[in-house]
JSON list of C-alpha atoms and ligand atoms in Angstrom, two decimals:
[
{"chain": "G", "resi": 1, "resn": "MET", "atom": "CA", "xyz": [-10.99, -14.58, -15.83]},
{"chain": "G", "resi": 2, "resn": "MET", "atom": "CA", "xyz": [-11.25, -16.54, -12.68]},
{"chain": "G", "resi": 3, "resn": "SER", "atom": "CA", "xyz": [-10.58, -20.07, -12.17]},
{"chain": "G", "resi": 4, "resn": "GLU", "atom": "CA", "xyz": [-13.48, -22.65, -11.70]},
{"chain": "G", "resi": 5, "resn": "ASN", "atom": "CA", "xyz": [-12.29, -23.11, -8.16]},
{"chain": "G", "resi": 6, "resn": "ILE", "atom": "CA", "xyz": [-12.63, -19.38, -7.23]},
{"chain": "G", "resi": 7, "resn": "GLU", "atom": "CA", "xyz": [-16.04, -19.14, -8.93]},
{"chain": "G", "resi": 8, "resn": "ASN", "atom": "CA", "xyz": [-17.36, -22.19, -7.07]},
{"chain": "G", "resi": 9, "resn": "ALA", "atom": "CA", "xyz": [-16.05, -20.83, -3.89]},
{"chain": "G", "resi": 10, "resn": "LEU", "atom": "CA", "xyz": [-17.56, -17.37, -4.46]},
{"chain": "G", "resi": 11, "resn": "ASN", "atom": "CA", "xyz": [-20.94, -18.98, -5.53]},
{"chain": "G", "resi": 12, "resn": "LYS", "atom": "CA", "xyz": [-21.01, -20.83, -2.23]},
{"chain": "G", "resi": 13, "resn": "GLN", "atom": "CA", "xyz": [-20.24, -17.59, -0.28]},
{"chain": "G", "resi": 14, "resn": "ILE", "atom": "CA", "xyz": [-23.14, -16.06, -2.16]},
{"chain": "G", "resi": 15, "resn": "ARG", "atom": "CA", "xyz": [-25.52, -18.58, -0.85]},
{"chain": "G", "resi": 16, "resn": "ILE", "atom": "CA", "xyz": [-24.14, -18.12, 2.51]},
{"chain": "G", "resi": 17, "resn": "GLU", "atom": "CA", "xyz": [-24.93, -14.43, 2.70]},
{"chain": "G", "resi": 18, "resn": "ALA", "atom": "CA", "xyz": [-28.29, -14.95, 1.18]},
{"chain": "G", "resi": 19, "resn": "GLU", "atom": "CA", "xyz": [-29.10, -17.49, 4.04]},
{"chain": "G", "resi": 20, "resn": "SER", "atom": "CA", "xyz": [-27.61, -14.97, 6.54]},
{"chain": "G", "resi": 21, "resn": "SER", "atom": "CA", "xyz": [-30.09, -12.62, 5.35]},
{"chain": "G", "resi": 22, "resn": "GLN", "atom": "CA", "xyz": [-33.04, -14.96, 5.67]},
{"chain": "G", "resi": 23, "resn": "ILE", "atom": "CA", "xyz": [-31.82, -16.14, 9.09]},
{"chain": "G", "resi": 24, "resn": "TYR", "atom": "CA", "xyz": [-31.86, -12.50, 10.24]},
{"chain": "G", "resi": 25, "resn": "LEU", "atom": "CA", "xyz": [-35.33, -11.72, 8.79]},
{"chain": "G", "resi": 26, "resn": "SER", "atom": "CA", "xyz": [-36.72, -14.82, 10.60]},
{"chain": "G", "resi": 27, "resn": "MET", "atom": "CA", "xyz": [-35.07, -13.40, 13.75]},
{"chain": "G", "resi": 28, "resn": "ALA", "atom": "CA", "xyz": [-36.80, -10.01, 13.04]},
{"chain": "G", "resi": 29, "resn": "CYS", "atom": "CA", "xyz": [-40.23, -11.74, 12.79]},
{"chain": "G", "resi": 30, "resn": "TRP", "atom": "CA", "xyz": [-39.54, -13.57, 16.05]},
{"chain": "G", "resi": 31, "resn": "ALA", "atom": "CA", "xyz": [-38.29, -10.37, 17.84]},
{"chain": "G", "resi": 32, "resn": "GLU", "atom": "CA", "xyz": [-41.44, -8.50, 16.69]},
{"chain": "G", "resi": 33, "resn": "SER", "atom": "CA", "xyz": [-43.84, -11.15, 17.73]},
{"chain": "G", "resi": 34, "resn": "LYS", "atom": "CA", "xyz": [-42.29, -11.13, 21.27]},
{"chain": "G", "resi": 35, "resn": "GLY", "atom": "CA", "xyz": [-42.65, -7.34, 21.58]},
{"chain": "G", "resi": 36, "resn": "PHE", "atom": "CA", "xyz": [-38.91, -6.33, 21.18]},
{"chain": "G", "resi": 37, "resn": "GLU", "atom": "CA", "xyz": [-39.35, -3.84, 18.50]},
{"chain": "G", "resi": 38, "resn": "GLY", "atom": "CA", "xyz": [-35.91, -2.42, 18.75]},
{"chain": "G", "resi": 39, "resn": "VAL", "atom": "CA", "xyz": [-34.26, -5.82, 18.34]},
{"chain": "G", "resi": 40, "resn": "ALA", "atom": "CA", "xyz": [-36.78, -6.33, 15.24]},
{"chain": "G", "resi": 41, "resn": "GLU", "atom": "CA", "xyz": [-35.64, -3.20, 13.65]},
{"chain": "G", "resi": 42, "resn": "PHE", "atom": "CA", "xyz": [-31.73, -4.11, 14.15]},
{"chain": "G", "resi": 43, "resn": "MET", "atom": "CA", "xyz": [-32.31, -7.57, 12.69]},
{"chain": "G", "resi": 44, "resn": "PHE", "atom": "CA", "xyz": [-34.36, -6.10, 9.59]},
{"chain": "G", "resi": 45, "resn": "ALA", "atom": "CA", "xyz": [-31.34, -3.80, 9.18]},
{"chain": "G", "resi": 46, "resn": "GLN", "atom": "CA", "xyz": [-29.02, -6.92, 9.55]},
{"chain": "G", "resi": 47, "resn": "ALA", "atom": "CA", "xyz": [-31.06, -8.73, 6.86]},
{"chain": "G", "resi": 48, "resn": "ASP", "atom": "CA", "xyz": [-30.45, -5.70, 4.34]},
{"chain": "G", "resi": 49, "resn": "GLU", "atom": "CA", "xyz": [-26.71, -5.76, 5.15]},
{"chain": "G", "resi": 50, "resn": "GLU", "atom": "CA", "xyz": [-26.57, -9.49, 4.66]},
{"chain": "G", "resi": 51, "resn": "ARG", "atom": "CA", "xyz": [-28.26, -9.02, 1.11]},
{"chain": "G", "resi": 52, "resn": "GLU", "atom": "CA", "xyz": [-25.74, -6.19, 0.18]},
{"chain": "G", "resi": 53, "resn": "HIS", "atom": "CA", "xyz": [-22.85, -8.42, 1.13]},
{"chain": "G", "resi": 54, "resn": "MET", "atom": "CA", "xyz": [-24.42, -10.97, -1.10]},
{"chain": "G", "resi": 55, "resn": "LEU", "atom": "CA", "xyz": [-24.77, -8.59, -4.10]},
{"chain": "G", "resi": 56, "resn": "ARG", "atom": "CA", "xyz": [-21.50, -7.33, -3.59]},
{"chain": "G", "resi": 57, "resn": "LEU", "atom": "CA", "xyz": [-19.94, -10.78, -4.13]},
{"chain": "G", "resi": 58, "resn": "LEU", "atom": "CA", "xyz": [-22.41, -11.50, -7.07]},
{"chain": "G", "resi": 59, "resn": "ARG", "atom": "CA", "xyz": [-21.33, -8.24, -9.00]},
{"chain": "G", "resi": 60, "resn": "TYR", "atom": "CA", "xyz": [-17.94, -8.94, -8.34]},
{"chain": "G", "resi": 61, "resn": "LEU", "atom": "CA", "xyz": [-18.12, -12.46, -9.68]},
{"chain": "G", "resi": 62, "resn": "ILE", "atom": "CA", "xyz": [-19.91, -11.04, -13.03]},
{"chain": "G", "resi": 63, "resn": "GLU", "atom": "CA", "xyz": [-17.39, -8.13, -13.44]},
{"chain": "G", "resi": 64, "resn": "ARG", "atom": "CA", "xyz": [-14.73, -10.63, -13.45]},
{"chain": "G", "resi": 65, "resn": "GLY", "atom": "CA", "xyz": [-16.41, -12.75, -16.06]},
{"chain": "G", "resi": 66, "resn": "GLY", "atom": "CA", "xyz": [-17.56, -15.58, -13.78]},
{"chain": "G", "resi": 67, "resn": "SER", "atom": "CA", "xyz": [-21.01, -16.86, -13.71]},
{"chain": "G", "resi": 68, "resn": "ALA", "atom": "CA", "xyz": [-23.09, -16.29, -10.85]},
{"chain": "G", "resi": 69, "resn": "VAL", "atom": "CA", "xyz": [-25.64, -18.75, -9.37]},
{"chain": "G", "resi": 70, "resn": "VAL", "atom": "CA", "xyz": [-28.60, -17.64, -7.52]},
{"chain": "G", "resi": 71, "resn": "SER", "atom": "CA", "xyz": [-29.43, -20.71, -5.59]},
{"chain": "G", "resi": 72, "resn": "GLU", "atom": "CA", "xyz": [-32.05, -22.18, -3.23]},
{"chain": "G", "resi": 73, "resn": "LEU", "atom": "CA", "xyz": [-31.97, -21.39, 0.30]},
{"chain": "G", "resi": 74, "resn": "SER", "atom": "CA", "xyz": [-32.52, -23.32, 3.36]},
{"chain": "G", "resi": 75, "resn": "LYS", "atom": "CA", "xyz": [-35.49, -22.44, 5.56]},
{"chain": "G", "resi": 76, "resn": "PRO", "atom": "CA", "xyz": [-34.38, -20.44, 8.68]},
{"chain": "G", "resi": 77, "resn": "PRO", "atom": "CA", "xyz": [-35.21, -21.61, 12.18]},
{"chain": "G", "resi": 78, "resn": "SER", "atom": "CA", "xyz": [-38.38, -19.60, 13.32]},
{"chain": "G", "resi": 79, "resn": "ASP", "atom": "CA", "xyz": [-38.47, -19.92, 17.22]},
{"chain": "G", "resi": 80, "resn": "PHE", "atom": "CA", "xyz": [-35.44, -18.43, 19.04]},
{"chain": "G", "resi": 81, "resn": "THR", "atom": "CA", "xyz": [-36.93, -19.10, 22.80]},
{"chain": "G", "resi": 82, "resn": "SER", "atom": "CA", "xyz": [-35.15, -15.97, 24.08]},
{"chain": "G", "resi": 83, "resn": "PRO", "atom": "CA", "xyz": [-33.08, -13.10, 23.10]},
{"chain": "G", "resi": 84, "resn": "LYS", "atom": "CA", "xyz": [-30.01, -14.50, 24.72]},
{"chain": "G", "resi": 85, "resn": "ALA", "atom": "CA", "xyz": [-30.34, -17.70, 22.89]},
{"chain": "G", "resi": 86, "resn": "MET", "atom": "CA", "xyz": [-31.22, -15.76, 19.69]},
{"chain": "G", "resi": 87, "resn": "PHE", "atom": "CA", "xyz": [-28.16, -13.65, 20.00]},
{"chain": "G", "resi": 88, "resn": "GLU", "atom": "CA", "xyz": [-25.97, -16.72, 20.96]},
{"chain": "G", "resi": 89, "resn": "LYS", "atom": "CA", "xyz": [-27.09, -18.16, 17.40]},
{"chain": "G", "resi": 90, "resn": "VAL", "atom": "CA", "xyz": [-25.95, -14.94, 15.72]},
{"chain": "G", "resi": 91, "resn": "LEU", "atom": "CA", "xyz": [-22.56, -15.07, 17.19]},
{"chain": "G", "resi": 92, "resn": "LYS", "atom": "CA", "xyz": [-22.23, -18.85, 16.30]},
{"chain": "G", "resi": 93, "resn": "HIS", "atom": "CA", "xyz": [-23.44, -18.00, 12.81]},
{"chain": "G", "resi": 94, "resn": "GLU", "atom": "CA", "xyz": [-21.22, -15.01, 12.49]},
{"chain": "G", "resi": 95, "resn": "ILE", "atom": "CA", "xyz": [-17.99, -17.12, 13.37]},
{"chain": "G", "resi": 96, "resn": "PHE", "atom": "CA", "xyz": [-19.32, -19.61, 10.86]},
{"chain": "G", "resi": 97, "resn": "VAL", "atom": "CA", "xyz": [-19.22, -16.82, 8.15]},
{"chain": "G", "resi": 98, "resn": "SER", "atom": "CA", "xyz": [-15.87, -15.77, 9.08]},
{"chain": "G", "resi": 99, "resn": "GLU", "atom": "CA", "xyz": [-14.51, -19.29, 9.06]},
{"chain": "G", "resi": 100, "resn": "SER", "atom": "CA", "xyz": [-15.98, -19.36, 5.45]},
{"chain": "G", "resi": 101, "resn": "ILE", "atom": "CA", "xyz": [-14.38, -16.05, 4.48]},
{"chain": "G", "resi": 102, "resn": "ASN", "atom": "CA", "xyz": [-11.07, -17.33, 5.69]},
{"chain": "G", "resi": 103, "resn": "ASP", "atom": "CA", "xyz": [-11.32, -20.54, 3.75]},
{"chain": "G", "resi": 104, "resn": "LEU", "atom": "CA", "xyz": [-12.13, -18.46, 0.56]},
{"chain": "G", "resi": 105, "resn": "VAL", "atom": "CA", "xyz": [-9.07, -16.33, 1.22]},
{"chain": "G", "resi": 106, "resn": "SER", "atom": "CA", "xyz": [-6.96, -19.24, 1.52]},
{"chain": "G", "resi": 107, "resn": "ILE", "atom": "CA", "xyz": [-8.27, -20.73, -1.97]},
{"chain": "G", "resi": 108, "resn": "THR", "atom": "CA", "xyz": [-7.28, -17.10, -3.55]},
{"chain": "G", "resi": 109, "resn": "PHE", "atom": "CA", "xyz": [-3.68, -17.88, -2.40]},
{"chain": "G", "resi": 110, "resn": "ASP", "atom": "CA", "xyz": [-3.62, -21.16, -3.62]},
{"chain": "G", "resi": 111, "resn": "GLU", "atom": "CA", "xyz": [-4.93, -19.95, -7.12]},
{"chain": "G", "resi": 112, "resn": "LYS", "atom": "CA", "xyz": [-2.78, -16.78, -6.89]},
{"chain": "G", "resi": 113, "resn": "ASP", "atom": "CA", "xyz": [-5.96, -14.79, -7.30]},
{"chain": "G", "resi": 114, "resn": "PHE", "atom": "CA", "xyz": [-4.69, -11.61, -5.96]},
{"chain": "G", "resi": 115, "resn": "ALA", "atom": "CA", "xyz": [-7.36, -9.51, -7.31]},
{"chain": "G", "resi": 116, "resn": "THR", "atom": "CA", "xyz": [-10.09, -11.68, -5.46]},
{"chain": "G", "resi": 117, "resn": "HIS", "atom": "CA", "xyz": [-7.76, -11.90, -2.49]},
{"chain": "G", "resi": 118, "resn": "ASN", "atom": "CA", "xyz": [-7.70, -7.82, -2.35]},
{"chain": "G", "resi": 119, "resn": "PHE", "atom": "CA", "xyz": [-11.75, -7.76, -2.83]},
{"chain": "G", "resi": 120, "resn": "LEU", "atom": "CA", "xyz": [-12.06, -10.10, -0.08]},
{"chain": "G", "resi": 121, "resn": "GLN", "atom": "CA", "xyz": [-10.33, -7.83, 2.52]},
{"chain": "G", "resi": 122, "resn": "TRP", "atom": "CA", "xyz": [-13.50, -5.78, 2.94]},
{"chain": "G", "resi": 123, "resn": "TYR", "atom": "CA", "xyz": [-15.26, -9.17, 4.17]},
{"chain": "G", "resi": 124, "resn": "VAL", "atom": "CA", "xyz": [-12.37, -9.91, 6.73]},
{"chain": "G", "resi": 125, "resn": "ALA", "atom": "CA", "xyz": [-12.78, -6.63, 8.22]},
{"chain": "G", "resi": 126, "resn": "GLU", "atom": "CA", "xyz": [-16.62, -6.83, 8.24]},
{"chain": "G", "resi": 127, "resn": "GLN", "atom": "CA", "xyz": [-16.67, -9.97, 9.93]},
{"chain": "G", "resi": 128, "resn": "ILE", "atom": "CA", "xyz": [-14.48, -8.69, 12.66]},
{"chain": "G", "resi": 129, "resn": "GLU", "atom": "CA", "xyz": [-17.18, -6.00, 13.20]},
{"chain": "G", "resi": 130, "resn": "GLU", "atom": "CA", "xyz": [-19.99, -8.54, 12.99]},
{"chain": "G", "resi": 131, "resn": "GLU", "atom": "CA", "xyz": [-18.57, -10.78, 15.69]},
{"chain": "G", "resi": 132, "resn": "ALA", "atom": "CA", "xyz": [-17.74, -7.95, 17.98]},
{"chain": "G", "resi": 133, "resn": "THR", "atom": "CA", "xyz": [-21.48, -6.30, 17.77]},
{"chain": "G", "resi": 134, "resn": "ALA", "atom": "CA", "xyz": [-22.82, -9.83, 18.62]},
{"chain": "G", "resi": 135, "resn": "ARG", "atom": "CA", "xyz": [-20.44, -10.32, 21.65]},
{"chain": "G", "resi": 136, "resn": "ASN", "atom": "CA", "xyz": [-21.37, -6.55, 22.49]},
{"chain": "G", "resi": 137, "resn": "ILE", "atom": "CA", "xyz": [-24.94, -7.39, 22.57]},
{"chain": "G", "resi": 138, "resn": "LEU", "atom": "CA", "xyz": [-24.32, -10.77, 24.41]},
{"chain": "G", "resi": 139, "resn": "ASP", "atom": "CA", "xyz": [-22.79, -8.91, 27.23]},
{"chain": "G", "resi": 140, "resn": "LYS", "atom": "CA", "xyz": [-25.56, -6.49, 27.60]},
{"chain": "G", "resi": 141, "resn": "ILE", "atom": "CA", "xyz": [-28.02, -9.42, 27.95]},
{"chain": "G", "resi": 142, "resn": "ASN", "atom": "CA", "xyz": [-25.73, -11.18, 30.48]},
{"chain": "G", "resi": 143, "resn": "LEU", "atom": "CA", "xyz": [-25.58, -7.74, 32.47]},
{"chain": "G", "resi": 144, "resn": "ILE", "atom": "CA", "xyz": [-29.40, -7.48, 32.67]},
{"chain": "G", "resi": 145, "resn": "GLY", "atom": "CA", "xyz": [-29.61, -11.42, 33.87]},
{"chain": "G", "resi": 146, "resn": "ASP", "atom": "CA", "xyz": [-33.16, -12.04, 34.98]},
{"chain": "G", "resi": 147, "resn": "ASP", "atom": "CA", "xyz": [-34.11, -8.25, 35.53]},
{"chain": "G", "resi": 148, "resn": "LYS", "atom": "CA", "xyz": [-37.34, -8.11, 33.21]},
{"chain": "G", "resi": 149, "resn": "SER", "atom": "CA", "xyz": [-37.51, -4.10, 33.29]},
{"chain": "G", "resi": 150, "resn": "GLY", "atom": "CA", "xyz": [-33.87, -4.23, 31.99]},
{"chain": "G", "resi": 151, "resn": "PHE", "atom": "CA", "xyz": [-34.98, -5.81, 28.69]},
{"chain": "G", "resi": 152, "resn": "TYR", "atom": "CA", "xyz": [-36.98, -2.30, 27.91]},
{"chain": "G", "resi": 153, "resn": "LEU", "atom": "CA", "xyz": [-33.70, -0.46, 27.89]},
{"chain": "G", "resi": 154, "resn": "PHE", "atom": "CA", "xyz": [-32.04, -3.12, 26.33]},
{"chain": "G", "resi": 155, "resn": "ASP", "atom": "CA", "xyz": [-34.38, -3.10, 23.42]},
{"chain": "G", "resi": 156, "resn": "LYS", "atom": "CA", "xyz": [-33.76, 0.82, 23.09]},
{"chain": "G", "resi": 157, "resn": "ASP", "atom": "CA", "xyz": [-29.98, 0.13, 23.08]},
{"chain": "G", "resi": 158, "resn": "VAL", "atom": "CA", "xyz": [-30.09, -2.40, 20.31]},
{"chain": "G", "resi": 159, "resn": "ARG", "atom": "CA", "xyz": [-32.20, 0.09, 18.32]},
{"chain": "G", "resi": 160, "resn": "ALA", "atom": "CA", "xyz": [-29.63, 2.65, 18.97]},
{"chain": "G", "resi": 161, "resn": "MET", "atom": "CA", "xyz": [-26.92, 0.47, 17.68]},
{"chain": "G", "resi": 162, "resn": "ILE", "atom": "CA", "xyz": [-28.35, 0.36, 14.13]},
{"chain": "G", "resi": 163, "resn": "ALA", "atom": "CA", "xyz": [-27.40, 4.25, 13.56]},
{"chain": "G", "resi": 164, "resn": "GLN", "atom": "CA", "xyz": [-23.94, 3.65, 15.23]},
{"chain": "G", "resi": 165, "resn": "LYS", "atom": "CA", "xyz": [-23.02, 1.03, 12.44]},
{"chain": "G", "resi": 166, "resn": "PRO", "atom": "CA", "xyz": [-20.27, 2.68, 10.34]},
{"chain": "G", "resi": 167, "resn": "MET", "atom": "CA", "xyz": [-21.58, 3.55, 6.89]},
{"chain": "G", "resi": 168, "resn": "GLU", "atom": "CA", "xyz": [-19.65, 1.69, 3.85]},
{"chain": "B", "resi": 201, "resn": "LIG", "atom": "FE1", "xyz": [-22.09, -11.13, 5.62]},
{"chain": "B", "resi": 201, "resn": "LIG", "atom": "FE2", "xyz": [-22.79, -11.36, 8.73]},
{"chain": "B", "resi": 201, "resn": "LIG", "atom": "O1", "xyz": [-22.08, -12.08, 7.28]}
]
């Protein structure tokens, strides 16, 4: 059995991962509407990944005898102004998720729940990846600058990044 503290913290993270999925789905729709098809595909794949992150936590919670809560989700923004502004939002959001995972890991220490501590190591590693990917894409955008034709290649590049992500 797990403590109520851990159960609540895991349920909070389940909601954050589910909301991340919604945010990326909304970004996919925005990118699609602006003609960035590669970016849209990337965001659809990200949305699926976040749902997987959510499910992994939920299944763990159930396996340990906790009660998982499927909560209401906040409506994500729908206008992202430009690819640059959008990926800046992605990076900011992933940093927020990393901080939340760190808080969760810290609670597992306080509660001496080393099984959950161990389980969370996958998320710690994943967050390093997610932040690095967002930074990498922002670097590409900054290289393009105001060169409109550069965005055609950028879009193809981002689509190619979907296949490059390491499989779990
Ligand atoms: Fe599951 Fe992108 O954090």
